[in-house]
Short mmCIF file of N, CA and C in Angstrom, two decimals:
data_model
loop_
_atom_site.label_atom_id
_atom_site.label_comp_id
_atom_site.label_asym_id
_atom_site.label_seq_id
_atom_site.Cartn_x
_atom_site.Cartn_y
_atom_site.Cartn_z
N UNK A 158 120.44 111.05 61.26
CA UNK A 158 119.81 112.06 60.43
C UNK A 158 120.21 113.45 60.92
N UNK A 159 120.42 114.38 59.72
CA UNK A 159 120.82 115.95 60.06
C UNK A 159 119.88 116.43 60.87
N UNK A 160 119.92 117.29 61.32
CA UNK A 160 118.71 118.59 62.31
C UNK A 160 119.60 120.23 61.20
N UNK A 161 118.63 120.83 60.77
CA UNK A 161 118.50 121.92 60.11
C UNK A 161 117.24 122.72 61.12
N UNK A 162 117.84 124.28 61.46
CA UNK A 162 117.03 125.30 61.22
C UNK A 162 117.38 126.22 60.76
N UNK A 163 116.38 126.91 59.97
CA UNK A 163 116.81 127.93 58.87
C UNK A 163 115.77 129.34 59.61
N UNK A 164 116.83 129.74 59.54
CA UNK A 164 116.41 131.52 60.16
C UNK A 164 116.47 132.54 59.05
N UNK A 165 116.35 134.02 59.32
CA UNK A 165 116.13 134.87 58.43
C UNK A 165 117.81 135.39 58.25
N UNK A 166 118.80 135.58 59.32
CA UNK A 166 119.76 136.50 59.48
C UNK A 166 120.88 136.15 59.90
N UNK A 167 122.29 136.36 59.36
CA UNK A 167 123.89 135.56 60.11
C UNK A 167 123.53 136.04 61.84
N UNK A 168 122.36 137.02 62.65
CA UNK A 168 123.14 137.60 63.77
C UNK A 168 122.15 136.44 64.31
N UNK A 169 120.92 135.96 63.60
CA UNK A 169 119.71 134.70 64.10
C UNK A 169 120.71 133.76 64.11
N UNK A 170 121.28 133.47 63.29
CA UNK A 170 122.53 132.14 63.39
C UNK A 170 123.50 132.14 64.38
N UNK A 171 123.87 133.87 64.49
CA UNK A 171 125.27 133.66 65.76
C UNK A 171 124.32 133.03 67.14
N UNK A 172 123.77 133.97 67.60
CA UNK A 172 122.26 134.02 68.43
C UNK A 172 121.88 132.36 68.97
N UNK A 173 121.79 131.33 67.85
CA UNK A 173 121.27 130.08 67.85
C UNK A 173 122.48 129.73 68.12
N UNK A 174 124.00 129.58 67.07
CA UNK A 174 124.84 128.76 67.23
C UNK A 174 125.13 128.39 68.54
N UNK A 175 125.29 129.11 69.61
CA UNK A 175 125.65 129.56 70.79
C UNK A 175 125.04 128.73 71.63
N UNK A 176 123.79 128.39 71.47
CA UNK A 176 123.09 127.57 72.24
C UNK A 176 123.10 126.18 71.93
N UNK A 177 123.03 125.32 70.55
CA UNK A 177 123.32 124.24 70.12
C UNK A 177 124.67 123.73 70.07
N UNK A 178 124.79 122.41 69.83
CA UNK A 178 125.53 121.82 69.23
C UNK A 178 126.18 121.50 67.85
N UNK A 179 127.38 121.84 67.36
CA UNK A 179 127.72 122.03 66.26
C UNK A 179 126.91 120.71 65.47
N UNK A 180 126.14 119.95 65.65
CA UNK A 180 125.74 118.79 64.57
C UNK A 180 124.66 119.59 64.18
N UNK A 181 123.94 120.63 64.90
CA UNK A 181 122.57 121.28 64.50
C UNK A 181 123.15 122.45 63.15
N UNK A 182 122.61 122.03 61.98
CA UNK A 182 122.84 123.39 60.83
C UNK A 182 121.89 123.76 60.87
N UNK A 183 122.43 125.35 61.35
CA UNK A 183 122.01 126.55 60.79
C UNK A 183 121.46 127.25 59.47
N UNK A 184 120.86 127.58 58.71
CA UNK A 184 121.00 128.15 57.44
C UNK A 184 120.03 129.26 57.73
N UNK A 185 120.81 130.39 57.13
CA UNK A 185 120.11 131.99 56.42
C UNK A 185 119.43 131.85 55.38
N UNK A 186 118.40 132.47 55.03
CA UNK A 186 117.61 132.85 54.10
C UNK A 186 118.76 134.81 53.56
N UNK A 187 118.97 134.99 54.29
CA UNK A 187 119.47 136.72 54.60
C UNK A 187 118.32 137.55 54.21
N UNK A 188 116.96 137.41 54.66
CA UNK A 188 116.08 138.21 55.01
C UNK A 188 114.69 137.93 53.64
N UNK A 189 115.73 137.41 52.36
CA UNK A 189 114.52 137.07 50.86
C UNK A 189 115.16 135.51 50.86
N UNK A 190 113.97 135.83 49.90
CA UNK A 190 113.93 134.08 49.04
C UNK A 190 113.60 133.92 48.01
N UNK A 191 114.21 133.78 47.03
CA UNK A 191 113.98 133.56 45.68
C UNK A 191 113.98 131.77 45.08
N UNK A 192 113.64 131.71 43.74
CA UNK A 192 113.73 130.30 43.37
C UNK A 192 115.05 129.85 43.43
N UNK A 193 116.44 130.24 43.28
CA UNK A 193 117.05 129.92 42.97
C UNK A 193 118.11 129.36 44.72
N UNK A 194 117.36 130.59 45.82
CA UNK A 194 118.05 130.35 47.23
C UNK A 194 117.15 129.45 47.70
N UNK A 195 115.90 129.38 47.11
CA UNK A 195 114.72 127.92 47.66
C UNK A 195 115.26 126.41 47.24
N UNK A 196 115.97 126.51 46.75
CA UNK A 196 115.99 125.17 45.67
C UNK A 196 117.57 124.95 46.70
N UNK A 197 118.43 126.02 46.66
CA UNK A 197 119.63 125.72 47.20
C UNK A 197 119.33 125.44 48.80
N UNK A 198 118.27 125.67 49.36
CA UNK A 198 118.02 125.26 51.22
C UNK A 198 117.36 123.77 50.37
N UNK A 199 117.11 123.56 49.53
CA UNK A 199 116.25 121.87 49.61
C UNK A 199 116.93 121.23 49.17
N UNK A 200 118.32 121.35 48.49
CA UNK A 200 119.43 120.67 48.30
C UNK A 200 120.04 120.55 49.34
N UNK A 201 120.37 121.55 50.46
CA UNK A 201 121.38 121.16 51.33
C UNK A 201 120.52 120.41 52.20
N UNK A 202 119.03 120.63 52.84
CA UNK A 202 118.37 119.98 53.54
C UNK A 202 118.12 118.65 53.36
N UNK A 203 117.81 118.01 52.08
CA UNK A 203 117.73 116.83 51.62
C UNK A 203 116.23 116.09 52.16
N UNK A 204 116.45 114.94 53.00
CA UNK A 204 115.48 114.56 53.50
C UNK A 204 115.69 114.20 55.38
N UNK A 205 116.60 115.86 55.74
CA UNK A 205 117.03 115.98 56.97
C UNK A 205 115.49 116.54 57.84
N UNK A 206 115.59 116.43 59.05
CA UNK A 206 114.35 117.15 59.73
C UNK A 206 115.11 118.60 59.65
N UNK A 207 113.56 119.43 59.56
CA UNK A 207 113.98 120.99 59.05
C UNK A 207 112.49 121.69 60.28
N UNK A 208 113.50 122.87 61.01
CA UNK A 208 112.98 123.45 61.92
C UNK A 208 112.90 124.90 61.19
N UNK A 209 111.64 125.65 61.39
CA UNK A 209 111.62 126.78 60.85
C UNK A 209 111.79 128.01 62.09
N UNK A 210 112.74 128.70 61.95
CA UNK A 210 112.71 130.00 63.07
C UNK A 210 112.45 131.56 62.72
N UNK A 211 111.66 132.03 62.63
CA UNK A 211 111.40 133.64 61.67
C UNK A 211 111.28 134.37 62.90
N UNK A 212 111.63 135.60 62.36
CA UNK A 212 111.08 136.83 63.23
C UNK A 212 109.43 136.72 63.38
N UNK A 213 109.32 137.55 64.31
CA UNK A 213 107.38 137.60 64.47
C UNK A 213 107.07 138.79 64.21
N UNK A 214 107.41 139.27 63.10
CA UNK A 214 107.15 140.64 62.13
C UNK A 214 106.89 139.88 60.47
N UNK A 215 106.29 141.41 59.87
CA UNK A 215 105.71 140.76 58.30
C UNK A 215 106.96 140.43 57.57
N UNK A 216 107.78 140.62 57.35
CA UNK A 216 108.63 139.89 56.74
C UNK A 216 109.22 138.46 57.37
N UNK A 217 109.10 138.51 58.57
CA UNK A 217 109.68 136.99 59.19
C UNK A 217 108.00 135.65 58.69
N UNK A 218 106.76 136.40 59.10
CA UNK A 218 106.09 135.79 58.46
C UNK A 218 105.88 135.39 56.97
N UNK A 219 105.93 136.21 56.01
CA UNK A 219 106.16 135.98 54.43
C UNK A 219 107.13 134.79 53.75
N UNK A 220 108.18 135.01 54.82
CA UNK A 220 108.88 134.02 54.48
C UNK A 220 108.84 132.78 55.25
N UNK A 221 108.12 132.63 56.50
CA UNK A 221 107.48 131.36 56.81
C UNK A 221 107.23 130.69 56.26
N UNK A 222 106.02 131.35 55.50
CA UNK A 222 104.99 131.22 54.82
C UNK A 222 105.46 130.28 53.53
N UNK A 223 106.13 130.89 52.73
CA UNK A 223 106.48 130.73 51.68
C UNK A 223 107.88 129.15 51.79
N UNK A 224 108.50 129.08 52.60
CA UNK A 224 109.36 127.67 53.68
C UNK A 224 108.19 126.81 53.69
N UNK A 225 106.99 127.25 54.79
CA UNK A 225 106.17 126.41 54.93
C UNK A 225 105.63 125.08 53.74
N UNK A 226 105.46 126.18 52.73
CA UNK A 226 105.06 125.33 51.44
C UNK A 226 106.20 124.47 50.81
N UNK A 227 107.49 124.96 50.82
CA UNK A 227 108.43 124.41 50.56
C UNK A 227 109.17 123.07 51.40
N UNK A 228 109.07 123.44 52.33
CA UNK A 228 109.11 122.24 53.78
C UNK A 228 107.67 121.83 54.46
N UNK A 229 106.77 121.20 53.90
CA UNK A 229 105.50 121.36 54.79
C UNK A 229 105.82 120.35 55.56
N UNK A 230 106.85 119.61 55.89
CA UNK A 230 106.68 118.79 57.11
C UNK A 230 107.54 119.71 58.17
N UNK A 231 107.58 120.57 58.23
CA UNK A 231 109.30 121.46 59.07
C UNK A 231 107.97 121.28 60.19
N UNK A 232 109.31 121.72 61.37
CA UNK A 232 108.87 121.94 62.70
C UNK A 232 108.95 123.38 62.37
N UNK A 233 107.98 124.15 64.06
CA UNK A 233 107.63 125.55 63.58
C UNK A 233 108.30 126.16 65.01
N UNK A 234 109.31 127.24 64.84
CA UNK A 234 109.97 127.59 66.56
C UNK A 234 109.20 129.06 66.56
N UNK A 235 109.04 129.75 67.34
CA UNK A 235 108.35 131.19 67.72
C UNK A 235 109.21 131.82 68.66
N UNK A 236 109.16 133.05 68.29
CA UNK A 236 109.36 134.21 69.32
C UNK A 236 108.06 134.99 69.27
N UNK A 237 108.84 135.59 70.55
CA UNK A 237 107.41 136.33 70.73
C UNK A 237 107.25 137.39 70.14
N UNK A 238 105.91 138.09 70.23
CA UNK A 238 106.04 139.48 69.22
C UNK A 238 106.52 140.44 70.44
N UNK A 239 107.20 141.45 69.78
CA UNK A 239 107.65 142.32 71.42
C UNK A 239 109.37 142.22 71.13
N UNK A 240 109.85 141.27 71.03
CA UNK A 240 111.04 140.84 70.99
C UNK A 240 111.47 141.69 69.23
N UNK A 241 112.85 141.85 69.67
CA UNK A 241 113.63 142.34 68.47
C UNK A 241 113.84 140.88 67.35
N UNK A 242 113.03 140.04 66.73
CA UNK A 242 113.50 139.21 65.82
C UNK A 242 114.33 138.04 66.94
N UNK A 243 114.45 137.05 66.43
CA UNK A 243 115.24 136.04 66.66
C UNK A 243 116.35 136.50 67.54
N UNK A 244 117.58 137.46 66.87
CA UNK A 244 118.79 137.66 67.62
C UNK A 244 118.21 138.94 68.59
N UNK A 245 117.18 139.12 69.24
CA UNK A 245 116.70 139.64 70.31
C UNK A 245 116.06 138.64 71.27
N UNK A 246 116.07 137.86 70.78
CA UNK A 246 115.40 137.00 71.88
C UNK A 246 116.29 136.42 72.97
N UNK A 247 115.84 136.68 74.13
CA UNK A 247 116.56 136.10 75.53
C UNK A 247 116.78 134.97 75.35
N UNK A 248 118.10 134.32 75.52
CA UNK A 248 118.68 132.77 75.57
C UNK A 248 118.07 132.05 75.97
N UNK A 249 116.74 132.42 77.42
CA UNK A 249 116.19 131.60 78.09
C UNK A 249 114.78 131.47 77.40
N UNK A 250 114.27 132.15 76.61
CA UNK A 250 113.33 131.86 76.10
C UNK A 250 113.33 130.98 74.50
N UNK A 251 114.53 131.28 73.82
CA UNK A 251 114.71 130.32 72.74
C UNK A 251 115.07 129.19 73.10
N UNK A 252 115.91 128.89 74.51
CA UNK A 252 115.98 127.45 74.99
C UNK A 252 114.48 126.87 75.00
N UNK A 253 113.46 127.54 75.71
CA UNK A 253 112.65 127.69 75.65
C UNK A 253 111.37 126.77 74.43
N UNK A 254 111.84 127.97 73.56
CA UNK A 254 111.17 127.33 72.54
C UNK A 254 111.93 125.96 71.51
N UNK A 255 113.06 125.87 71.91
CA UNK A 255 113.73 124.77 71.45
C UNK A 255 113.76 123.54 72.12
N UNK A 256 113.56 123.67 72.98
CA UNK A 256 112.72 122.59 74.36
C UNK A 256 111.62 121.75 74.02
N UNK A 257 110.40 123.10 73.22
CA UNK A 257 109.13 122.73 72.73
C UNK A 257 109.30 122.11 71.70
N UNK A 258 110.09 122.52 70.47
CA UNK A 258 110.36 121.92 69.34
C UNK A 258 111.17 120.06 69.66
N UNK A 259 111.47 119.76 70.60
CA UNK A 259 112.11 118.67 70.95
C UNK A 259 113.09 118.26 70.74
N UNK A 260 114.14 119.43 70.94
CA UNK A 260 115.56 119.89 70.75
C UNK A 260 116.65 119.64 72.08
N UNK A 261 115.71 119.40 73.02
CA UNK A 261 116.59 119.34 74.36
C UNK A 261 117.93 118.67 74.21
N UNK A 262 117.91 117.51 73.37
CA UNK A 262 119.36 116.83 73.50
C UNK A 262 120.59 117.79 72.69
N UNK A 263 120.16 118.57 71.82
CA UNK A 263 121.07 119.54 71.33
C UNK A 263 121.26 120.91 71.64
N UNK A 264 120.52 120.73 72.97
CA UNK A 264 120.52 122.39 73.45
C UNK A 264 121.49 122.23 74.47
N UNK A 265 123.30 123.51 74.15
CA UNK A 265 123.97 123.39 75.07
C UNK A 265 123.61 124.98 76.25
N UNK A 266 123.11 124.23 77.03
CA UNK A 266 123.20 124.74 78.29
C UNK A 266 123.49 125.81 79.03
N UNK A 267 123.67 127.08 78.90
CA UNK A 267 124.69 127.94 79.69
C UNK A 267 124.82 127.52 81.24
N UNK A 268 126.13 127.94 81.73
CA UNK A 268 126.53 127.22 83.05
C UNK A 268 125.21 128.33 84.27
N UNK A 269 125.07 127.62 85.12
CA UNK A 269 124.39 128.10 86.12
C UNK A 269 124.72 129.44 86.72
N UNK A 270 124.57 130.43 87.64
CA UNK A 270 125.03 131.34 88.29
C UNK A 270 124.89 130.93 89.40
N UNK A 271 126.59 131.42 89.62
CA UNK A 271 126.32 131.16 91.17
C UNK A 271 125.83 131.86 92.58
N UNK A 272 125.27 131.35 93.32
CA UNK A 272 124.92 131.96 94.69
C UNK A 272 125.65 132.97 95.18
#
Protein backbone atom coordinates (compact mmCIF):
# COMPACT_ATOMS: atom_id res chain seq x y z
CA UNK A 1 0.00 0.00 0.00
CA UNK A 2 1.05 3.78 -0.98
CA UNK A 3 2.02 6.24 2.09
CA UNK A 4 0.81 9.88 0.95
CA UNK A 5 1.41 13.18 2.83
CA UNK A 6 -0.06 16.15 1.59
CA UNK A 7 1.37 19.52 2.74
CA UNK A 8 0.49 23.11 1.94
CA UNK A 9 3.80 24.16 -0.27
CA UNK A 10 6.60 22.71 -3.15
CA UNK A 11 9.37 24.22 -0.30
CA UNK A 12 7.01 21.69 2.58
CA UNK A 13 7.68 18.98 -0.12
CA UNK A 14 11.46 19.82 -0.81
CA UNK A 15 11.78 20.09 3.20
CA UNK A 16 10.00 16.41 3.59
CA UNK A 17 11.42 14.83 0.37
CA UNK A 18 14.82 14.98 1.92
CA UNK A 19 14.04 13.07 4.81
CA UNK A 20 11.91 10.11 3.29
CA UNK A 21 12.10 7.64 0.97
CA UNK A 22 11.16 8.06 -2.58
CA UNK A 23 8.05 5.35 -2.08
CA UNK A 24 6.55 8.15 0.42
CA UNK A 25 4.25 10.75 -2.02
CA UNK A 26 4.31 13.95 -1.35
CA UNK A 27 1.40 16.14 -2.60
CA UNK A 28 0.79 20.17 -2.47
CA UNK A 29 -2.35 21.64 -1.90
CA UNK A 30 -0.12 25.16 -3.02
CA UNK A 31 -1.57 26.92 -0.07
CA UNK A 32 -5.94 26.60 -1.39
CA UNK A 33 -8.27 24.01 -2.08
CA UNK A 34 -10.94 24.01 -4.18
CA UNK A 35 -13.50 21.19 -5.43
CA UNK A 36 -11.87 20.53 -8.31
CA UNK A 37 -7.88 20.20 -6.49
CA UNK A 38 -10.01 18.09 -3.62
CA UNK A 39 -11.30 15.56 -5.87
CA UNK A 40 -7.82 15.49 -7.81
CA UNK A 41 -5.75 14.58 -4.08
CA UNK A 42 -8.70 11.69 -3.70
CA UNK A 43 -8.02 10.37 -7.03
CA UNK A 44 -4.42 10.18 -6.71
CA UNK A 45 -4.73 9.00 -2.99
CA UNK A 46 -7.19 6.27 -3.70
CA UNK A 47 -7.52 3.99 -0.79
CA UNK A 48 -3.62 4.68 0.12
CA UNK A 49 -2.88 5.69 3.95
CA UNK A 50 -2.91 9.61 3.86
CA UNK A 51 -0.83 11.69 6.44
CA UNK A 52 -1.87 15.27 6.90
CA UNK A 53 1.11 17.97 7.43
CA UNK A 54 -0.07 21.90 7.65
CA UNK A 55 1.53 24.82 8.89
CA UNK A 56 0.41 25.79 12.59
CA UNK A 57 -0.98 29.16 11.37
CA UNK A 58 -4.80 30.01 10.16
CA UNK A 59 -4.41 29.09 6.89
CA UNK A 60 -2.42 25.76 7.53
CA UNK A 61 -5.36 25.07 9.91
CA UNK A 62 -8.42 25.87 7.38
CA UNK A 63 -7.10 23.65 5.24
CA UNK A 64 -6.64 20.82 7.75
CA UNK A 65 -9.72 21.25 8.50
CA UNK A 66 -11.34 21.11 5.39
CA UNK A 67 -8.62 17.48 4.30
CA UNK A 68 -9.81 16.39 7.58
CA UNK A 69 -13.38 15.98 6.31
CA UNK A 70 -12.21 14.85 3.10
CA UNK A 71 -9.70 12.16 4.51
CA UNK A 72 -11.27 11.52 7.96
CA UNK A 73 -9.23 8.51 8.43
CA UNK A 74 -5.64 10.56 7.58
CA UNK A 75 -2.99 10.52 10.15
CA UNK A 76 -2.38 14.05 11.71
CA UNK A 77 1.72 15.35 11.71
CA UNK A 78 2.31 18.88 13.74
CA UNK A 79 4.73 21.50 13.95
CA UNK A 80 5.04 23.56 16.38
CA UNK A 81 3.63 27.04 16.58
CA UNK A 82 6.84 29.32 16.68
CA UNK A 83 8.28 27.57 13.72
CA UNK A 84 8.16 29.16 10.15
CA UNK A 85 5.44 26.51 8.59
CA UNK A 86 6.55 23.08 7.69
CA UNK A 87 9.74 24.15 5.49
CA UNK A 88 10.94 25.90 8.82
CA UNK A 89 10.88 23.21 10.77
CA UNK A 90 14.24 21.63 12.08
CA UNK A 91 14.93 18.13 10.39
CA UNK A 92 15.16 16.86 13.89
CA UNK A 93 11.95 17.72 14.94
CA UNK A 94 9.88 16.58 11.77
CA UNK A 95 11.86 13.28 12.11
CA UNK A 96 10.40 13.77 15.15
CA UNK A 97 7.03 14.05 14.41
CA UNK A 98 7.25 11.43 11.69
CA UNK A 99 8.50 8.95 14.25
CA UNK A 100 5.10 9.72 16.10
CA UNK A 101 3.06 9.31 13.03
CA UNK A 102 4.76 5.69 12.60
CA UNK A 103 6.91 6.55 9.77
CA UNK A 104 10.22 5.35 11.16
CA UNK A 105 10.75 2.72 8.41
CA UNK A 106 10.61 5.54 5.76
CA UNK A 107 12.46 8.06 7.52
CA UNK A 108 15.98 8.43 5.79
CA UNK A 109 18.27 9.35 8.39
CA UNK A 110 20.85 12.12 8.10
CA UNK A 111 24.43 10.70 8.70
CA UNK A 112 25.68 11.32 12.29
CA UNK A 113 28.36 14.09 13.14
CA UNK A 114 31.33 13.34 13.89
CA UNK A 115 33.37 13.73 17.15
Amino acid sequence: MSIYIIVEGKNDRSRLRRLLVEEVNILCTFGTLNSLKLETLRKKVGNSEVFLYMDNDSSGKKIRGILRDAFPDAGHIYTRRGYAGVEGTPDEYNINQLEKAGLEEFIVYPEPLPF
